Coordinates of C-alpha atoms in Angstrom, one line a residue:
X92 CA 17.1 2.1 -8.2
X93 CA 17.2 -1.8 -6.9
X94 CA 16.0 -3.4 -10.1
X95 CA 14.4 -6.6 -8.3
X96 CA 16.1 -9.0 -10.3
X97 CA 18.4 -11.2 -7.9
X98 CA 17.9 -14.8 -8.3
X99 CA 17.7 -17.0 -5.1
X100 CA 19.0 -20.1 -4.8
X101 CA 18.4 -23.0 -2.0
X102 CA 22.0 -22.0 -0.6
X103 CA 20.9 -18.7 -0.2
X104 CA 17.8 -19.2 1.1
X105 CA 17.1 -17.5 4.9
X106 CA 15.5 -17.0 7.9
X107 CA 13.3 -13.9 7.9
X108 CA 11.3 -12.0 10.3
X109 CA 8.7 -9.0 9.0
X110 CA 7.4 -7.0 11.2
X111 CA 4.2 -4.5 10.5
X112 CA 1.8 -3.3 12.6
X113 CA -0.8 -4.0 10.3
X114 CA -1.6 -7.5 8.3
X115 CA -4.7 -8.7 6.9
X116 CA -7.5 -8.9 7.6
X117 CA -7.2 -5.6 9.0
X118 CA -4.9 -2.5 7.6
X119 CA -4.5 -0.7 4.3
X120 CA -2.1 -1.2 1.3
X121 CA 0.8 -1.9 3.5
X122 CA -0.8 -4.5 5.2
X123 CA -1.8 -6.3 1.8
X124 CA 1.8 -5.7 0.6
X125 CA 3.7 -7.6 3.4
X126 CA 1.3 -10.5 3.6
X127 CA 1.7 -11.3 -0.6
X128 CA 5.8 -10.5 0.6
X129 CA 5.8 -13.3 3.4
X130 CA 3.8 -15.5 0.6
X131 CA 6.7 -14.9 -2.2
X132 CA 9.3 -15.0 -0.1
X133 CA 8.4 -18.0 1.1
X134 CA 7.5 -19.6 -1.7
X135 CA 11.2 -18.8 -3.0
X136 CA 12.1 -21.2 -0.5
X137 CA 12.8 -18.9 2.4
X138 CA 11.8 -19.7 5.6
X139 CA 9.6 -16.4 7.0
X140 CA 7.9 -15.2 9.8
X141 CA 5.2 -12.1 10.3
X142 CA 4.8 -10.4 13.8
X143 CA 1.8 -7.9 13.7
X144 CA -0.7 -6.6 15.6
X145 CA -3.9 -9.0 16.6
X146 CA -7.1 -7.3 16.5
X147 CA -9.8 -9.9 16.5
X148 CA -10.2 -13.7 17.3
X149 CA -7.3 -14.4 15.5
X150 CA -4.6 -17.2 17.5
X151 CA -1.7 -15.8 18.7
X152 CA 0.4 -18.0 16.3
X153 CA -1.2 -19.5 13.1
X154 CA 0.6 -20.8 9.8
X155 CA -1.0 -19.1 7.2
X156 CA 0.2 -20.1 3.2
X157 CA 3.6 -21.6 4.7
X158 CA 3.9 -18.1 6.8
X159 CA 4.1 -18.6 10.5
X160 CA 2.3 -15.5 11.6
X161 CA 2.6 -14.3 15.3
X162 CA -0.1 -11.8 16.8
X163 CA 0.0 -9.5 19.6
X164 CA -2.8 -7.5 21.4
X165 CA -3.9 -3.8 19.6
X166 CA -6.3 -1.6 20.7
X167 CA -7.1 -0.5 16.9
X168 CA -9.1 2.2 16.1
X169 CA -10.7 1.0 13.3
X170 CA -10.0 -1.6 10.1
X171 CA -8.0 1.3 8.7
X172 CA -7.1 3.5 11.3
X173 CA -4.7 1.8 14.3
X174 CA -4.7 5.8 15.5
X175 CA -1.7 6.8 17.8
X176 CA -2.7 5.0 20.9
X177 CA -3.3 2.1 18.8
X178 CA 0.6 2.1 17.2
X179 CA 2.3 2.3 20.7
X180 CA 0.3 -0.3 22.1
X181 CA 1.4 -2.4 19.4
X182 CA 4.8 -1.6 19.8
X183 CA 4.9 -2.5 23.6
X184 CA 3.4 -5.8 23.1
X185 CA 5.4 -6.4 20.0
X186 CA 8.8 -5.3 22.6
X187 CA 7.2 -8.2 24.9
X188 CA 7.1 -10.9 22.7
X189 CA 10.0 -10.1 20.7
X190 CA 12.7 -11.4 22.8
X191 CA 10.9 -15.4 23.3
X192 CA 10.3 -15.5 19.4
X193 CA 14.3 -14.6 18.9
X194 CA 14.7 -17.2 21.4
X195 CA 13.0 -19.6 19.7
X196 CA 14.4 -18.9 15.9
X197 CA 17.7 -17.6 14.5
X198 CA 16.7 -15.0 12.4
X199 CA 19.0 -13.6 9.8
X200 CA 17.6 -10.7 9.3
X201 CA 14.3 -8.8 9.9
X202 CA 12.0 -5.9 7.6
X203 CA 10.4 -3.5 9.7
X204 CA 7.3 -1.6 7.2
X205 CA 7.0 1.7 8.5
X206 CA 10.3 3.9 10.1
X207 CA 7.4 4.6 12.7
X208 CA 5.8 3.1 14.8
X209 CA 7.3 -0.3 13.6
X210 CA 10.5 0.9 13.5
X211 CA 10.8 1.7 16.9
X212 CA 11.5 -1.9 17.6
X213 CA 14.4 -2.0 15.7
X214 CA 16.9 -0.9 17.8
X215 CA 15.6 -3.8 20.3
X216 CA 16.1 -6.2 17.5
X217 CA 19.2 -5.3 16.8
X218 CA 20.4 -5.6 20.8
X219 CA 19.2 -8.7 21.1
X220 CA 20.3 -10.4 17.4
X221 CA 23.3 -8.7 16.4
X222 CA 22.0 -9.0 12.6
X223 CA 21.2 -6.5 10.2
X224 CA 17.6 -5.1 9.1
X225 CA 16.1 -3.6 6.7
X226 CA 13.7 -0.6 7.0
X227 CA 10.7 -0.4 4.2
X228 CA 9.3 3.3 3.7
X229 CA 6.2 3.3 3.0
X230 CA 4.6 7.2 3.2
X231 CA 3.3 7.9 6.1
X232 CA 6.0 7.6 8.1
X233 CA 8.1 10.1 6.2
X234 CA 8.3 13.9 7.0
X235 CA 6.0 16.1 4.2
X236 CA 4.2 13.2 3.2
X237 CA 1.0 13.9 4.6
X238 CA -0.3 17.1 6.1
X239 CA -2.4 16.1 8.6
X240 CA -2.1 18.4 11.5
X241 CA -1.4 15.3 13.7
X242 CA 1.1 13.7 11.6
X243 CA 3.0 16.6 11.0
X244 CA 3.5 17.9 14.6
X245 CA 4.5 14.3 15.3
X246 CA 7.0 14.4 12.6
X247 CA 8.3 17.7 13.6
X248 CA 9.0 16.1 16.9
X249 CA 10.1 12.3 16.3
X250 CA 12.4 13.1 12.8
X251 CA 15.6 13.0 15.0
X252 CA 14.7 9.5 15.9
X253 CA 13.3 8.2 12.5
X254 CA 16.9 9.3 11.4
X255 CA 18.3 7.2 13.7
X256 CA 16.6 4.0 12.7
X257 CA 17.3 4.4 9.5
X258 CA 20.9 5.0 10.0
X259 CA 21.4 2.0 12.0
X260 CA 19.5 0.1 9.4
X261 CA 21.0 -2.1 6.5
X262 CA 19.0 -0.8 4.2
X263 CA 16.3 1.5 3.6
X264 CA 13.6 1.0 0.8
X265 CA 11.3 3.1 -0.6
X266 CA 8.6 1.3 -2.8
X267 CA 8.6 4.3 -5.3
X268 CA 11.1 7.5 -6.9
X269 CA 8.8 9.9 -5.8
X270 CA 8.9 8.3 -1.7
X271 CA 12.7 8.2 -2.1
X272 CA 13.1 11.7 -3.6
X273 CA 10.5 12.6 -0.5
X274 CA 12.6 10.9 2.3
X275 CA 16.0 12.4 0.8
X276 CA 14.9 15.5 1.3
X277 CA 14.3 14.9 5.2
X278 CA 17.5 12.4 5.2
X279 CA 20.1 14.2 2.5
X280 CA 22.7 11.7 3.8
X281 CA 20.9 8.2 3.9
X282 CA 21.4 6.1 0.9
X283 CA 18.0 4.9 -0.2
X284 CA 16.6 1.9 -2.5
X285 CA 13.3 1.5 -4.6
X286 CA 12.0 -2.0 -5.1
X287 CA 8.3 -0.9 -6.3
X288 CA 5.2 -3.0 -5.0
X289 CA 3.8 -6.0 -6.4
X290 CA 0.5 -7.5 -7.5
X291 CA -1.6 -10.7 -7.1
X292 CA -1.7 -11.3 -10.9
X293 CA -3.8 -14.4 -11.2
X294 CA -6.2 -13.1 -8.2
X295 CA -6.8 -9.5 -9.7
X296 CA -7.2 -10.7 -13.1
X297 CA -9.5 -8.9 -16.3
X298 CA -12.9 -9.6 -16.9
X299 CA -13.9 -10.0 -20.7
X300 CA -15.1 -6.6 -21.1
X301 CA -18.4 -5.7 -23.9
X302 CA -17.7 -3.7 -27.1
X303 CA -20.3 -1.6 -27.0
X304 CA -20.6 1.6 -24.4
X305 CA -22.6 0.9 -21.8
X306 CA -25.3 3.5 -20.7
X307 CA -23.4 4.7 -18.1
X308 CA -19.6 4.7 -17.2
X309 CA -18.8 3.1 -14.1
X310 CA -16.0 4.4 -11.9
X311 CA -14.0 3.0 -8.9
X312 CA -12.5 4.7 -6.3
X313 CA -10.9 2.6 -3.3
X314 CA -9.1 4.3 -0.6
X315 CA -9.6 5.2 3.4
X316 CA -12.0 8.2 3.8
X317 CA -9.5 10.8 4.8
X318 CA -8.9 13.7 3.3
X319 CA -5.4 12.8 1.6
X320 CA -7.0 10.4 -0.8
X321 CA -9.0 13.2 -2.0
X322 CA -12.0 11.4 -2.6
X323 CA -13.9 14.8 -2.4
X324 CA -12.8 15.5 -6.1
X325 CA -14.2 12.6 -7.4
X326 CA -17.9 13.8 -5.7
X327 CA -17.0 17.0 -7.3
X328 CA -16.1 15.7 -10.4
X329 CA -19.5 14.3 -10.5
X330 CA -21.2 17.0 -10.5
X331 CA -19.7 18.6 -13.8
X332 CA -22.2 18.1 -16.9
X333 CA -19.2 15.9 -18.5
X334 CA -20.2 13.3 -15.8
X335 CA -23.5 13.1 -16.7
X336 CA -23.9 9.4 -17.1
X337 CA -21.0 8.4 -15.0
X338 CA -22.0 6.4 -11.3
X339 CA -19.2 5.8 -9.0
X340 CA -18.4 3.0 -5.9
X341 CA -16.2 4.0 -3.5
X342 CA -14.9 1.3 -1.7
X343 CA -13.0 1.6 2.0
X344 CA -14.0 3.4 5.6
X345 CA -13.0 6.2 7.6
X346 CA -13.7 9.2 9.2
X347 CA -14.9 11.6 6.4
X348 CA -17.6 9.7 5.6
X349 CA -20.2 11.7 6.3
X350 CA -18.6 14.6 5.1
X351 CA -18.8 12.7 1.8
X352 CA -22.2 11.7 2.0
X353 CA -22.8 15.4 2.9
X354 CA -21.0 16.6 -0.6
X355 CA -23.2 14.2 -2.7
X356 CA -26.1 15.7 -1.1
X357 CA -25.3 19.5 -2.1
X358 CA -23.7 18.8 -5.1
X359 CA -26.9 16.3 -6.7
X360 CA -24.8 13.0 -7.0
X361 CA -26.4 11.3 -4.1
X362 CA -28.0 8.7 -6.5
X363 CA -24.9 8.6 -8.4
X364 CA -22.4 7.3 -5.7
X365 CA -22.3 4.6 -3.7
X366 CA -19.9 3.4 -0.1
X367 CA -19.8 0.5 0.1
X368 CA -17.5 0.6 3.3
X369 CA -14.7 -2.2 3.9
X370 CA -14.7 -4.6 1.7
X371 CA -12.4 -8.3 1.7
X372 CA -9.9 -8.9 0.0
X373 CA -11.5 -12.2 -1.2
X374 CA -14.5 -10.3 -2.8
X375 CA -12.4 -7.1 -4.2
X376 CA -11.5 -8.6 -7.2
X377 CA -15.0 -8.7 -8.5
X378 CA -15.6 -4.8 -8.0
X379 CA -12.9 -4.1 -9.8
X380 CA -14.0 -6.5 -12.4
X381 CA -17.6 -4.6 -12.7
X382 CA -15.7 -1.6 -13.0
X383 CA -15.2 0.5 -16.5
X384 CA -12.3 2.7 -14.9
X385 CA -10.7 3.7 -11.7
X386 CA -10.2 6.9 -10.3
X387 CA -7.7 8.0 -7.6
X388 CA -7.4 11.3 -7.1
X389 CA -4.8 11.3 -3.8
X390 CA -3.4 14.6 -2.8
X391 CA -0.3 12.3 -1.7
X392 CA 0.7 8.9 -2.5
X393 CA 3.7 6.4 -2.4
X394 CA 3.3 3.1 -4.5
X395 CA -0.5 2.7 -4.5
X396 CA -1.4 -1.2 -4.0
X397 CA -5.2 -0.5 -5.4
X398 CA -4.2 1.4 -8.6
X399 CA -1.9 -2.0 -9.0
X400 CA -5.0 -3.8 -8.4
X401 CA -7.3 -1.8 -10.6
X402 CA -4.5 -1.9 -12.9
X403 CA -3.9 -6.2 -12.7
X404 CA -7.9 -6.3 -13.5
X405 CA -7.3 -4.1 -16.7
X406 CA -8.6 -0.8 -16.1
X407 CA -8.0 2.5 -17.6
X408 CA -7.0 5.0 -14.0
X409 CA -7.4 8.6 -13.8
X410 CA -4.8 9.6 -10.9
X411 CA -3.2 12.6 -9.4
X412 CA 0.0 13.7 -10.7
X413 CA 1.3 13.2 -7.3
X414 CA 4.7 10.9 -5.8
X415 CA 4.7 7.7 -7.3
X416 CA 1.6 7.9 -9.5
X417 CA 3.6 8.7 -12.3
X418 CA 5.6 6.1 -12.4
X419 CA 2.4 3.4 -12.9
X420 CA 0.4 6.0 -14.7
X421 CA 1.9 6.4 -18.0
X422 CA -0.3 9.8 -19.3
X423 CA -2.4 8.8 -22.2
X424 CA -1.1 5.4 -22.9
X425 CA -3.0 3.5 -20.1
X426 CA -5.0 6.2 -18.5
X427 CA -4.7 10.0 -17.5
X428 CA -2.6 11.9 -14.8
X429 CA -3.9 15.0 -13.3
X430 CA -3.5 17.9 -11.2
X431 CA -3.2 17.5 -7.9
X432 CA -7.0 19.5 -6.4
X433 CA -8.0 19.4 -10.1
X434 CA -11.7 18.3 -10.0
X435 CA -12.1 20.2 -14.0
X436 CA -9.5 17.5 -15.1
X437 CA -10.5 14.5 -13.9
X438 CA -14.2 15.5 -15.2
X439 CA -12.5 15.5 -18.5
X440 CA -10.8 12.3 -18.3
X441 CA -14.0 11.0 -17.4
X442 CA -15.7 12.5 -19.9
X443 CA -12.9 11.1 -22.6
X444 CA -13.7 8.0 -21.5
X445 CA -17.1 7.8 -21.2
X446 CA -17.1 8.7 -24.7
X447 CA -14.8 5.6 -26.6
X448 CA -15.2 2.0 -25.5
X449 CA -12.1 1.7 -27.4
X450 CA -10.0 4.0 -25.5
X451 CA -11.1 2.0 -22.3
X452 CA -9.7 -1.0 -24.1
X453 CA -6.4 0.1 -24.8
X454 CA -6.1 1.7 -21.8
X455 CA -6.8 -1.0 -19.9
X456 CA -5.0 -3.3 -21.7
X457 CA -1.9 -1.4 -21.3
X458 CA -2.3 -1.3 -17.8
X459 CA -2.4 -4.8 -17.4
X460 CA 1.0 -4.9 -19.2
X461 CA 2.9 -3.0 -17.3
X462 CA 1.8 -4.7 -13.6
X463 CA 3.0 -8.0 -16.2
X464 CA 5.9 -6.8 -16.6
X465 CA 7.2 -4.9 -13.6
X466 CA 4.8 -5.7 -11.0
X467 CA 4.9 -9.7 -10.1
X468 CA 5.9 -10.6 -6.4
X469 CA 7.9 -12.8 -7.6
X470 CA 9.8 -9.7 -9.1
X471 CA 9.5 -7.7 -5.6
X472 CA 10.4 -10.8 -3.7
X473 CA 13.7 -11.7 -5.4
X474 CA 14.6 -8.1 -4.9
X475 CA 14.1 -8.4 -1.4
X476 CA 15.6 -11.8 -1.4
X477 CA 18.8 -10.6 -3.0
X478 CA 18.9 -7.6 -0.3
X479 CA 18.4 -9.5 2.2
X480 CA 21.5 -12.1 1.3
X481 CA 23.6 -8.9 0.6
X482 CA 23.3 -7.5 4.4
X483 CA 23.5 -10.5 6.0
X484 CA 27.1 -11.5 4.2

């Protein structure tokens, strides 16, 4: 395990290029990860640069916290779903624009997030520059991860080549032990590193919380509408007499939403949860805030950004006992780890903590603690920092 802890000095200080199809103010965890990257690394003194995909009325090129971000044309599916027409378009105009930004700037090295689709520019990068890069795992892109029909056949078909990206890579980085167990199993011979994701401490920050119970308990789910994040427990949950007086948001978009809406109909929880669909970055902080605990009951999951960020804002989590949960969950110390399908457990947990304002306080402040103490970008960006000056020697 890469233990983040390189210091980075002004003579080590380099040119970087990260590349991910997805960057705010569109995309998913991922996306929020390599923009707070860019920001630390640069602020570390290196000099970095994004390409991504452009989906709106964003400029092509725009300096954004000291990060000169390029965007090229997508034709994205929705905020968080590119879809796979949606990746490869990316990837050709990304392949088009590459070569005049090299031009333009010595890079020393590059991060591509995602083996695939972003990874399939690697090898380009590599013909044209000569210099090493570094390949960030994040899930999706490696075999078993998900088991979407889709996603599996594709994996079934393209593992040869994501096996060749990563071999020609640097590096390879899996932001959790339960991604790089995952991918070692699919790549037995491939050497692979963990730096963990970070957290916006100061922006997802605690709110004073009230010592007395409230009359209901107010849970937070936020995750894409699929069917991996298993959001459908958490409506099923619901429904168990131990939830009684329990009301749920679910923040984020995607394609089982009606499904969802559907479930809370035939289960009676209707009244009791509410979408609130995609919501900014700028105003997440304050759900999580008005939140008594989170809940995120994923039937697969790398390094989760929002349990970091429920976690930042001092919240007791209920979460599956699934990939890299464990290793932020920490199973009755700052909130409760579950069976994977289990919608009996995470009633329970529920029910526990509906039932002791003081076990929602330690809870949550033990999860605030350990995103202090493990979770900074500045942590996560001196580990990449030191990488980085390691491949390039």
């Amino acid at each position: 395990r890469l233990a983040a802890a390189f210091p980075v000095d002004a003579a080590a200080t380099m040119k970087l290029l990260l590349v991910n199809y997805e960057y705010p103010p569109v995309g998913g965890g991922a996306a929020v990860a390599s923009r707070s990257l860019a920001r630390a690394l640069q602020r570390r003194g290196h000099e970095v640069a994004v390409l991504t995909a452009r989906t709106g009325d964003e400029p092509a090129v725009r300096v954004e916290d000291g990060v000169t971000v390029h965007r090229v044309p997508c034709l994205r599916r929705a905020v968080h779903d590119i879809g796979l027409f949606g990746a490869l378009t990316f990837v050709v105009m990304a392949a088009l624009r590459l070569p005049g930004l090299l031009r333009a700037t010595r890079f020393d090295a590059a991060l591509f997030y995602f083996a695939l689709p972003t990874g399939l520019l690697a090898p380009l990068w590599r013909m044209l520059t000569r210099r090493p890069y570094v390949v960030a795992l994040r899930g999706s892109d490696v075999p078993g991860y998900a088991s979407e029909p889709a996603l599996v056949r594709l994996h079934a078909l393209l593992t040869p080549l994501t096996g060749h990206i990563l071999r020609h890579a640097a590096a390879v980085v899996a932001n959790s032990d339960g991604l790089r167990e995952l991918a070692e199993r699919a790549f037995p011979t491939q050497p692979i590193r963990v730096i963990a994701n970070g957290v916006e401490g100061e922006c997802f920050s605690p709110a004073p919380r009230p010592s007395p119970d409230p009359p209901v308990l107010r849970a937070l789910c936020v995750a894409r509408l699929i069917p991996r994040k298993g959001v459908d427990l958490l409506v099923e949950a619901l429904a168990d007499p131990r939830c009684g007086n329990v009301v749920a948001e679910v923040v984020g978009c995607g394609p089982e939403l009606d499904t969802l809406r559907r479930a809370c109909r035939e289960r009676g929880v209707d009244a009791r949860v509410h979408f609130l669909g995609f919501v900014d970055n700028v105003e997440l902080p304050d759900v999580y805030r008005r939140a008594d605990v989170f809940v995120l009951p994923s039937r697969s999951e790398s390094c989760s950004m929002a349990l970091l960020e429920a976690m930042s804002c001092g919240l007791p989590v209920v979460a599956s006992r699934i990939g890299g949960m464990p290793e932020l969950v920490r199973d009755g110390v700052n909130g409760f780890l579950v069976p994977i399908d289990d919608a009996a457990a995470i009633a329970a947990s529920l029910g526990a903590l509906s039932g002791s304002a003081e076990l929602r306080r330690r809870m949550g402040t033990a999860s605030r603690e350990i995103v202090d103490h493990a979770h900074s970008w500045v942590r996560v960006a001196d580990g990449y920092g030191g990488l980085f000056v390691e491949v390039a020697k």
